[in-house]
mmCIF file of C-alpha atoms in Angstrom:
data_model
loop_
_atom_site.group_PDB
_atom_site.id
_atom_site.type_symbol
_atom_site.label_atom_id
_atom_site.label_comp_id
_atom_site.label_asym_id
_atom_site.label_seq_id
_atom_site.Cartn_x
_atom_site.Cartn_y
_atom_site.Cartn_z
ATOM 1 C CA MET Z 1 11.278 -0.576 -4.623
ATOM 2 C CA ASP Z 2 11.862 -4.337 -4.397
ATOM 3 C CA GLU Z 3 13.714 -3.822 -1.133
ATOM 4 C CA VAL Z 4 10.691 -2.103 0.388
ATOM 5 C CA ILE Z 5 8.376 -4.898 -0.702
ATOM 6 C CA ASP Z 6 10.785 -7.502 0.702
ATOM 7 C CA TRP Z 7 11.003 -5.614 4.001
ATOM 8 C CA LEU Z 8 7.213 -5.361 4.273
ATOM 9 C CA GLY Z 9 6.924 -9.087 3.630
ATOM 10 C CA PHE Z 10 9.369 -9.764 6.447
ATOM 11 C CA TYR Z 11 7.847 -7.204 8.795
ATOM 12 C CA ASN Z 12 4.263 -8.385 8.389
ATOM 13 C CA ALA Z 13 4.749 -12.120 7.938
ATOM 14 C CA ARG Z 14 7.746 -13.188 10.007
ATOM 15 C CA ARG Z 15 8.894 -10.501 12.446
ATOM 16 C CA LEU Z 16 7.690 -11.203 15.973
ATOM 17 C CA HIS Z 17 6.216 -8.254 17.854
ATOM 18 C CA SER Z 18 6.399 -8.021 21.623
ATOM 19 C CA THR Z 19 3.195 -5.960 21.763
ATOM 20 C CA LEU Z 20 1.373 -8.761 19.918
ATOM 21 C CA ASP Z 21 2.460 -11.491 22.342
ATOM 22 C CA TYR Z 22 5.471 -12.318 20.166
ATOM 23 C CA VAL Z 23 3.582 -13.315 17.036
ATOM 24 C CA SER Z 24 3.749 -11.759 13.587
ATOM 25 C CA PRO Z 25 1.129 -9.180 12.575
ATOM 26 C CA MET Z 26 -0.330 -11.606 10.030
ATOM 27 C CA THR Z 27 -0.638 -14.384 12.609
ATOM 28 C CA PHE Z 28 -2.154 -11.993 15.143
ATOM 29 C CA GLU Z 29 -4.739 -10.824 12.614
ATOM 30 C CA LYS Z 30 -5.550 -14.402 11.584
ATOM 31 C CA ASN Z 31 -6.022 -15.418 15.222
ATOM 32 C CA TRP Z 32 -8.122 -12.335 15.934
ATOM 33 C CA PHE Z 33 -10.471 -13.028 13.016
ATOM 34 C CA ALA Z 34 -10.785 -16.685 14.065
ATOM 35 C CA ALA Z 35 -11.713 -15.585 17.586
ATOM 36 C CA GLN Z 36 -14.324 -13.188 16.201
ATOM 37 C CA GLN Z 37 -15.869 -15.965 14.124
ATOM 38 C CA GLY Z 38 -16.015 -18.167 17.215
ATOM 39 C CA GLU Z 39 -17.842 -15.479 19.190
ATOM 40 C CA ALA Z 40 -20.398 -14.940 16.429
ATOM 41 C CA ALA Z 41 -21.315 -18.638 16.236
#
């Protein structure tokens, strides 16, 4: 089970995704939410 948790941590936090403009899923989500906040202001 620890291996799965470690892999998910790598996959979501550090692995770069070509479909996300070569950023990690966590970074993409953070940037997306920041952009949404900017549009609402």
